[in-house]
C-alpha positions as semicolon CSV with decimal commas, in nm:
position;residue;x (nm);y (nm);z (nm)
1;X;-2,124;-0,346;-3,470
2;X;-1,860;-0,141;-3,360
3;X;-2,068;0,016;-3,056
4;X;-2,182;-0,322;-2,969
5;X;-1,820;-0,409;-2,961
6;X;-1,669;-0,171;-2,713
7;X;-2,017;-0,170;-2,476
8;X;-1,917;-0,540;-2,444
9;X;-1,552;-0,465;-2,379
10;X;-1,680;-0,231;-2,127
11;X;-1,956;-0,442;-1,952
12;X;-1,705;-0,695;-1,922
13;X;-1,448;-0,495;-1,785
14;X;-1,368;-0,574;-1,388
15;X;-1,237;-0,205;-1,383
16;X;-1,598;-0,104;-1,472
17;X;-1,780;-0,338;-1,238
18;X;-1,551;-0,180;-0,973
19;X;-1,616;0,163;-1,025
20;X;-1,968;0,135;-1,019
21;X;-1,945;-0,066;-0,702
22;X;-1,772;0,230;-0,508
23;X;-2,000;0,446;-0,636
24;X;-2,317;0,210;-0,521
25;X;-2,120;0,158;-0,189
26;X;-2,085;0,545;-0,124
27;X;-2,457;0,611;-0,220
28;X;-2,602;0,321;-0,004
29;X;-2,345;0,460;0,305
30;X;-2,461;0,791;0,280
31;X;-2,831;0,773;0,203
32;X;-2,859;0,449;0,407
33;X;-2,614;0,426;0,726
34;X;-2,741;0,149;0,879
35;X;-2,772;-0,103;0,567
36;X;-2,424;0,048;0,512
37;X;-2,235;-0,011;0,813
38;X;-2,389;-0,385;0,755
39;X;-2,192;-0,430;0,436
40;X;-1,848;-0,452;0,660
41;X;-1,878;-0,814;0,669
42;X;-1,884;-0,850;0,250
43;X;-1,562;-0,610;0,239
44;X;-1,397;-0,765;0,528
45;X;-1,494;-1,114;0,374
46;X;-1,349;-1,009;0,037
47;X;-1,022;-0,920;0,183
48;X;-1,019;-1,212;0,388
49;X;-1,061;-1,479;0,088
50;X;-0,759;-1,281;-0,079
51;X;-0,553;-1,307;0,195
52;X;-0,537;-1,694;0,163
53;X;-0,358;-1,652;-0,140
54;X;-0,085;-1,365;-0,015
55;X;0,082;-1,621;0,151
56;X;0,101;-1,915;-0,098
57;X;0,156;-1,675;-0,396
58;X;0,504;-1,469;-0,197
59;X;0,630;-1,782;-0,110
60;X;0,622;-1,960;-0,411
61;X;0,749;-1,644;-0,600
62;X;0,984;-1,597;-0,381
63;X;1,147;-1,959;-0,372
64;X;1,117;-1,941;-0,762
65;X;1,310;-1,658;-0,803
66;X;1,558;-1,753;-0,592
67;X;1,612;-2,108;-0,693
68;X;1,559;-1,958;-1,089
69;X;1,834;-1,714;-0,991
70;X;2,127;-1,999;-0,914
71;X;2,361;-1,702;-0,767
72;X;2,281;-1,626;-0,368
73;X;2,494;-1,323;-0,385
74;X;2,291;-1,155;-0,634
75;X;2,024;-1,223;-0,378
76;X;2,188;-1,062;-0,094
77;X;2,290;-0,774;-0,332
78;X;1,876;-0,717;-0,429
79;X;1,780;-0,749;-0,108
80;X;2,014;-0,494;0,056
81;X;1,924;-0,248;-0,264
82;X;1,595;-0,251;-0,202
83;X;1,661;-0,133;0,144
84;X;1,877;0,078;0,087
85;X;1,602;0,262;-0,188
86;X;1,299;0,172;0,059
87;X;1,501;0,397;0,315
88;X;1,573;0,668;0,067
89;X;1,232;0,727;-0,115
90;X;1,048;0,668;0,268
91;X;1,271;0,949;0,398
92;X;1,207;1,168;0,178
93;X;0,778;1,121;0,167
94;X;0,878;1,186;0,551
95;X;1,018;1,485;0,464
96;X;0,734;1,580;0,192
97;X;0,473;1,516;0,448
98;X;0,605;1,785;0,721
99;X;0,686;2,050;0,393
100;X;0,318;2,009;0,294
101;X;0,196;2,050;0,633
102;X;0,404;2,358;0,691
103;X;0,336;2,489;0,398
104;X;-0,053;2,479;0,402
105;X;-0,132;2,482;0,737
106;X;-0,401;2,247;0,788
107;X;-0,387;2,277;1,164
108;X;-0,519;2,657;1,159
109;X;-0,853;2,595;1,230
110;X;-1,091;2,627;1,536
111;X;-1,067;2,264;1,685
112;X;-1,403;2,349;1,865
113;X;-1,607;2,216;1,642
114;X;-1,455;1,906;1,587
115;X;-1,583;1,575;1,649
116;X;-1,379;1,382;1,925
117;X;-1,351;0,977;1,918
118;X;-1,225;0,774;2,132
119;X;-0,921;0,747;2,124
120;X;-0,832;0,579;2,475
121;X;-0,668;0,263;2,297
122;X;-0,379;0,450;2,134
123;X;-0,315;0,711;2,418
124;X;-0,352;0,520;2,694
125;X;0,007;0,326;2,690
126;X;0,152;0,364;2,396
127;X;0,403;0,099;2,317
128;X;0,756;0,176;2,209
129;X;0,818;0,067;1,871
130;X;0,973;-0,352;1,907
131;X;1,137;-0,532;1,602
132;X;1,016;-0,840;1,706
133;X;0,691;-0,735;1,791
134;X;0,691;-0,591;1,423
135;X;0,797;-0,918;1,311
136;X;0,595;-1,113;1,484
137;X;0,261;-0,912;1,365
138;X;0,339;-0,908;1,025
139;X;0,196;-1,182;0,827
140;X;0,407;-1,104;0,519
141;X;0,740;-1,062;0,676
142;X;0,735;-1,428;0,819
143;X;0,615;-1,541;0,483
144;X;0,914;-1,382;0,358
145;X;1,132;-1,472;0,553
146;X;1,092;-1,833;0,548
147;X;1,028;-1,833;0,162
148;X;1,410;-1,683;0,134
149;X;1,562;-1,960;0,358
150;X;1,359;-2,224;0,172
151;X;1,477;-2,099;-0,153
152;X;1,842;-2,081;-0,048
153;X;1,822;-2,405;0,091
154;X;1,627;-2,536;-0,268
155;X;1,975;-2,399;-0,466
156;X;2,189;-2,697;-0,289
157;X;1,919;-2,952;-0,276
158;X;1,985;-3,268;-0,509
159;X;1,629;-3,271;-0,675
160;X;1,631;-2,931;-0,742
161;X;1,510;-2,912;-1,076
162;X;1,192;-3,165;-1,023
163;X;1,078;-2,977;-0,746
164;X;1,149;-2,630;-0,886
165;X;0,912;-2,813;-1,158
166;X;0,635;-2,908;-0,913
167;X;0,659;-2,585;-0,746
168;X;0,599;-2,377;-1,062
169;X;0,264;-2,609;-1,110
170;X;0,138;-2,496;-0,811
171;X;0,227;-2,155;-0,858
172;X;0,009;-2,165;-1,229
173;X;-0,244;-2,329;-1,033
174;X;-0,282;-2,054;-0,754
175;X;-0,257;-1,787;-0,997
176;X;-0,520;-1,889;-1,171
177;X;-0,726;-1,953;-0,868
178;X;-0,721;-1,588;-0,772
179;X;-0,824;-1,491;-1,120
180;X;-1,161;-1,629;-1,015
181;X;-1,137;-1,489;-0,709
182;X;-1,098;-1,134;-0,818
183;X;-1,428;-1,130;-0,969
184;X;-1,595;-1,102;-0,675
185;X;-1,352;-0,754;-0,638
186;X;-1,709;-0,506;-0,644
187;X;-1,838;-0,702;-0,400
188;X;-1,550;-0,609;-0,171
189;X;-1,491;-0,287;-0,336
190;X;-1,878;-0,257;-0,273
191;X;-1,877;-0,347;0,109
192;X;-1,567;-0,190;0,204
193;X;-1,685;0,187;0,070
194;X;-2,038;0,126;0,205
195;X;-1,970;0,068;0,510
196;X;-1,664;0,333;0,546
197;X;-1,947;0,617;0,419
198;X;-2,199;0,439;0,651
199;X;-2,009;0,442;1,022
200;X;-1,838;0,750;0,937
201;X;-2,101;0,969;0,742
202;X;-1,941;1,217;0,433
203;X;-2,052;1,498;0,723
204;X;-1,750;1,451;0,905
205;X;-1,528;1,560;0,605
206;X;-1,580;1,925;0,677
207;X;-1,435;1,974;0,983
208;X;-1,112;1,833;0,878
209;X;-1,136;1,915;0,516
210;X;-0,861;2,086;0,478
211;X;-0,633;1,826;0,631
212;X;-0,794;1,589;0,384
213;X;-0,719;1,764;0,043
214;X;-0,383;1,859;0,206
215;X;-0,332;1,465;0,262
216;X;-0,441;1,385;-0,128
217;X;-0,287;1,670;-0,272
218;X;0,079;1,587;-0,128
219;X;0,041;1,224;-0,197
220;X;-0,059;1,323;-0,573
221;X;0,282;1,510;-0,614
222;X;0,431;1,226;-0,460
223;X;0,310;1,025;-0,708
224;X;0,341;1,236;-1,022
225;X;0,641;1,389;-0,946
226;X;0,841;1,205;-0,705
227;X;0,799;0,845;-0,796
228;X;0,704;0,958;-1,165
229;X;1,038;1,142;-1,212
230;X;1,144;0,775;-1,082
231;X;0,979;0,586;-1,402
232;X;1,081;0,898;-1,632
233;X;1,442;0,839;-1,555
234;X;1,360;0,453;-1,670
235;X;1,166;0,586;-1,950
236;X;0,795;0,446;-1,823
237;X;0,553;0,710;-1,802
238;X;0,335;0,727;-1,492
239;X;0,033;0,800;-1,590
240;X;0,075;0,468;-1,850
241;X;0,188;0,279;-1,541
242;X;-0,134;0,379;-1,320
243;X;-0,372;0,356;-1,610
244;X;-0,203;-0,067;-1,654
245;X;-0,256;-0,097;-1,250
246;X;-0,605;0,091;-1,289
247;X;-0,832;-0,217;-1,193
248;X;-0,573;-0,290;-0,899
249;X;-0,597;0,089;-0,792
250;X;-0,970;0,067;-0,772
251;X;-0,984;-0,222;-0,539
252;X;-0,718;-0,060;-0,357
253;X;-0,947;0,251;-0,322
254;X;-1,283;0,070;-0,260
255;X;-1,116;-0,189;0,060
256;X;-0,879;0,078;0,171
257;X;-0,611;-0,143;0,124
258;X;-0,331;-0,251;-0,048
259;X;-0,322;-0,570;0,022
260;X;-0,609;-0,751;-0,149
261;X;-0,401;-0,594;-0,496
262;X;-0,107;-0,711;-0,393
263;X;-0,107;-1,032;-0,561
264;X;-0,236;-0,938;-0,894
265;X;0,053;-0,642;-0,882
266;X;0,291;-0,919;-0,852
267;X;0,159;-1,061;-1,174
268;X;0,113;-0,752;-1,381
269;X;0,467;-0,664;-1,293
270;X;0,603;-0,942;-1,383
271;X;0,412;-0,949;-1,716
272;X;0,565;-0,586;-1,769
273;X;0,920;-0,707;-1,799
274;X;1,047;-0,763;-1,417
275;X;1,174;-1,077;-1,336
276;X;0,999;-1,305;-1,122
277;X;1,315;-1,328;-0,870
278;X;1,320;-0,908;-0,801
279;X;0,950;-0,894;-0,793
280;X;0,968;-1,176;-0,555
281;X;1,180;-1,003;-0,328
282;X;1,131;-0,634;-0,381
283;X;0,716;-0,621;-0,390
284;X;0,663;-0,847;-0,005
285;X;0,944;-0,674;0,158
286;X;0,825;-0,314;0,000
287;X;0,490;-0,355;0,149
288;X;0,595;-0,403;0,525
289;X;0,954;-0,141;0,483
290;X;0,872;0,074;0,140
291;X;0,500;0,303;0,314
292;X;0,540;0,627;0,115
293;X;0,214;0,716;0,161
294;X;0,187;0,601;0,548
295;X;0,550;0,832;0,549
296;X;0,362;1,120;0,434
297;X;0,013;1,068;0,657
298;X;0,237;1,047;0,959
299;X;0,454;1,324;0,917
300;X;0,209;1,495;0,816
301;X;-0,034;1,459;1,123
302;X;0,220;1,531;1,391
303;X;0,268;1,874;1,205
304;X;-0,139;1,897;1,222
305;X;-0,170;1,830;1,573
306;X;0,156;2,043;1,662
307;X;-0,047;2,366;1,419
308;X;-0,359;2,258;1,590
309;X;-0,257;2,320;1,970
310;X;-0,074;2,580;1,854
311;X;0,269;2,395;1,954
312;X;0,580;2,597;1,830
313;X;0,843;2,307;1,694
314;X;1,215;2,393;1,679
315;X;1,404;2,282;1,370
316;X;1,569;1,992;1,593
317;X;1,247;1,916;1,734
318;X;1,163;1,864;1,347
319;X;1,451;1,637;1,282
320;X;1,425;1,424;1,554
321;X;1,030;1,380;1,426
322;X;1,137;1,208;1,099
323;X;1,465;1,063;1,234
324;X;1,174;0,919;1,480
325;X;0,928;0,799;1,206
326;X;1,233;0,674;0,955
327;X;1,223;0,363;1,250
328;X;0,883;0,326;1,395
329;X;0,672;0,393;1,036
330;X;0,826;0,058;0,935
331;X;0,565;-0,084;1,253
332;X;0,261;0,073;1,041
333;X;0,188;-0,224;0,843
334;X;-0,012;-0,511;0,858
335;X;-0,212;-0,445;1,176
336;X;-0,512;-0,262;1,209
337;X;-0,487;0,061;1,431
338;X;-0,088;0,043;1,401
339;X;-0,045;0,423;1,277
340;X;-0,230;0,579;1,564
341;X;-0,007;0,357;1,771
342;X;0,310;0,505;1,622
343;X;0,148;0,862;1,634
344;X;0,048;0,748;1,978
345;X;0,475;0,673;2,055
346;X;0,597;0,976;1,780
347;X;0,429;1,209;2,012
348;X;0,484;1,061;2,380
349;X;0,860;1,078;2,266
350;X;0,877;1,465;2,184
351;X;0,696;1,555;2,512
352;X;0,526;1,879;2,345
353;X;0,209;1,720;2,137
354;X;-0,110;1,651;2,325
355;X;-0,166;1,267;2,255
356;X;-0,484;1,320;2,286
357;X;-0,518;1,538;1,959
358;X;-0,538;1,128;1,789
359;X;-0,853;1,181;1,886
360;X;-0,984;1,424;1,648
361;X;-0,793;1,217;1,363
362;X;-1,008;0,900;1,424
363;X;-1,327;1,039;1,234
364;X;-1,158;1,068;0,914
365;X;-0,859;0,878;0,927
366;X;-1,033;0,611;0,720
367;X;-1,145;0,827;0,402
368;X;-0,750;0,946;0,415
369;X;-0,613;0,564;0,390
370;X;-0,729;0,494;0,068
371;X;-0,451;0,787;-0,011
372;X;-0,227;0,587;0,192
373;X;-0,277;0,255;0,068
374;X;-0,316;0,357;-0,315
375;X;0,066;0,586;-0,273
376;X;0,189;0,276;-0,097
377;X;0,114;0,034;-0,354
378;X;0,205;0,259;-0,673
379;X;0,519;0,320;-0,433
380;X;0,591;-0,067;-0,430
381;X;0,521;-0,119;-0,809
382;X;0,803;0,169;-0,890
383;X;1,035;0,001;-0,642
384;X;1,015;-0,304;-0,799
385;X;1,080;-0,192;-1,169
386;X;1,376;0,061;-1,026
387;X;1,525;-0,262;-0,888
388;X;1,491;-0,475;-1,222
389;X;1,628;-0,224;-1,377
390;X;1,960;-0,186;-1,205
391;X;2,021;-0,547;-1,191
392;X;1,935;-0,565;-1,566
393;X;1,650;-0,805;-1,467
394;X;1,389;-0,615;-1,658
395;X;1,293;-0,717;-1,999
396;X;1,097;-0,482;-2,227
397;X;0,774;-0,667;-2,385
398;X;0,627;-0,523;-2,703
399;X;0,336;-0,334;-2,536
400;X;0,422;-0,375;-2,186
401;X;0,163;-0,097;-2,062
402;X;-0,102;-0,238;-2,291
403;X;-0,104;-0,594;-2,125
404;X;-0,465;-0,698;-2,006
């Protein structure tokens, strides 16, 4: 009875179904290219049908929280914390990423052998790094931006507390829409790593292997001892908080992105004891200013490309590399292609980097974002409970890491 018990648990767990589906997607991709590189339309689908919901869900969350708060300066004082800690921990990945690189070299190797894309898009004319065209690119940001103006302006209108009402309706409502939703996760976990495998064939690993395992290794220090030393200082554990975000962390992995999870680590975070007002603010802002692991991948392949032409960087040289990235990294999010554009306007700027070294990055950038996107969105749940937890918005449940 007891085995029949936990192989339903089991068989009925979406982390399961999701595991199995990378694993399906990488077989088909590699044994199977063509079928593989077909399946980009289910991933891209997926993401697609979860997107509808990014928008509805921050802005109701956000004008929740802030109408549920009462007090706009405590707004103002969350908002400019977060910064302030986005700026901090990002710095220092930045910083991480050019250690690890100098550290283990991944850049000494024969570049012969490796297989050039084309990389005309990105080196052509790169663009210098705009605010505005950051804002106007970035999905998110807008949402957030006119969720906080809606919910400051919902604190001093006289039906307030009916439509506060009405709004939290809709917000049950949506939630529980994308519950639904997110069963069709190994579908897009499915499509996403079938066609990555597929287009880009596990072959062209080798080559740049040992930029690869330099990339995951330094993003799984970051993780474990960086942001976990974080949580430790708050008493949460890490490995308790990845094993509660597990199921979000595999979608993350299979669509090489962190933005299909995004929702449901709104939810769960909330759940765990932050209130719906930090989460609100900290978690949409984090995702387009708080890119640890896009810090560390772009730090990290200037370095690369600087061992791999054999390009001698001064220690000023250094500095003005991550004093360069602290601004334009913040322009890596939301648009596809955007990182080789900022290596692309990193490297014009320091005059000494071949630009057109992005082109042996293109073959297996996309096996190294799922590092990106999975340190980004652990990155973005510790922000959000570090924040809760200053402002004394964070309230301990009985379990909190065993909520399902």
């Amino acid at each position: 009875m007891k085995k029949e018990s936990l192989l339903f648990k089991v068989t009925t767990n979406l982390t399961f179904w999701v595991l199995i589906a990378i694993i399906c997607g990488v077989l088909l991709g590699h044994f199977n290219p063509e079928n593989g590189q077909k399946m980009k339309i289910v991933g891209d689908s997926f993401i697609q049908l979860v997107k509808i919901f990014i928008g509805p869900i921050i802005f109701l969350t956000i004008v929740l929280g802030i109408a549920g708060m009462g007090d706009l300066k405590k707004v103002g004082r969350i908002g400019i914390k977060s910064l302030i800690y986005f700026e901090i921990v990002t710095t220092f990945a930045l910083i991480i990423g050019v250690a690890a690189a100098y550290i283990i070299q991944p850049g000494k190797i024969d570049k012969s052998g490796l297989a050039i894309e084309d990389a005309g898009k990105y080196i052509s004319s790169p663009k210098a790094f705009s605010w505005i065209d950051f804002f106007l690119s970035n999905f998110t940001l807008q949402v957030l931006v006119v969720a906080i103006i809606c919910g400051i302006a919902l604190n001093y209108h006289k039906r307030r507390e009916a439509i506060v009402a009405t709004l939290y309706n809709w917000s049950k409502f949506v939630f529980k829409a994308l519950k639904f939703v997110m069963y069709l996760a190994p579908l897009g976990a499915f499509g996403g790593m079938a066609y990555t495998v597929g287009k880009f064939g596990l072959h062209t690993l080798i080559p740049l292997g040992k930029l690869m395992l330099t990339v995951y290794v330094t993003m799984a220090i970051f993780i474990f001892l960086v942001l976990g030393s974080i949580l430790r200082y708050y008493k949460i554990n890490i490995l308790d908080f990845i094993k509660y975000l597990k199921a979000e962390l595999l979608i993350v992995l299979g669509t090489s992105s962190s933005e299909p999870a995004l929702p449901n680590l709104m939810n769960k975070l909330e759940r765990m004891g932050c209130s719906k007002s930090v989460v609100g603010l900290v978690v949409p802002t984090g995702y387009s200013f708080n890119l640890d692991g896009t810090s560390i991948y772009l730090s990290m392949a200037v370095i690369f490309l600087a061992q791999l032409y054999n390009v001698q960087l001064s220690f000023s040289e250094i500095l003005t590399i991550i004093g360069l990235l602290m601004i334009t990294s913040k322009g890596a999010a939301g648009v596809t292609g955007s990182g080789f554009i900022v290596l692309a306007s990193t490297l014009t700027a320091i005059h000494k980097i071949p630009v057109e070294g992005l082109a042996f990055l293109l073959g297996v950038d996309k096996f190294m974002s799922e590092a990106r996107a999975i340190t980004n969105f652990i990155g973005n749940g510790v922000a959000a409970i570090v924040i809760s937890k200053n402002e004394n918005e964070f309230v301990n449940p009985e379990h909190p890491m065993e909520l399902e």
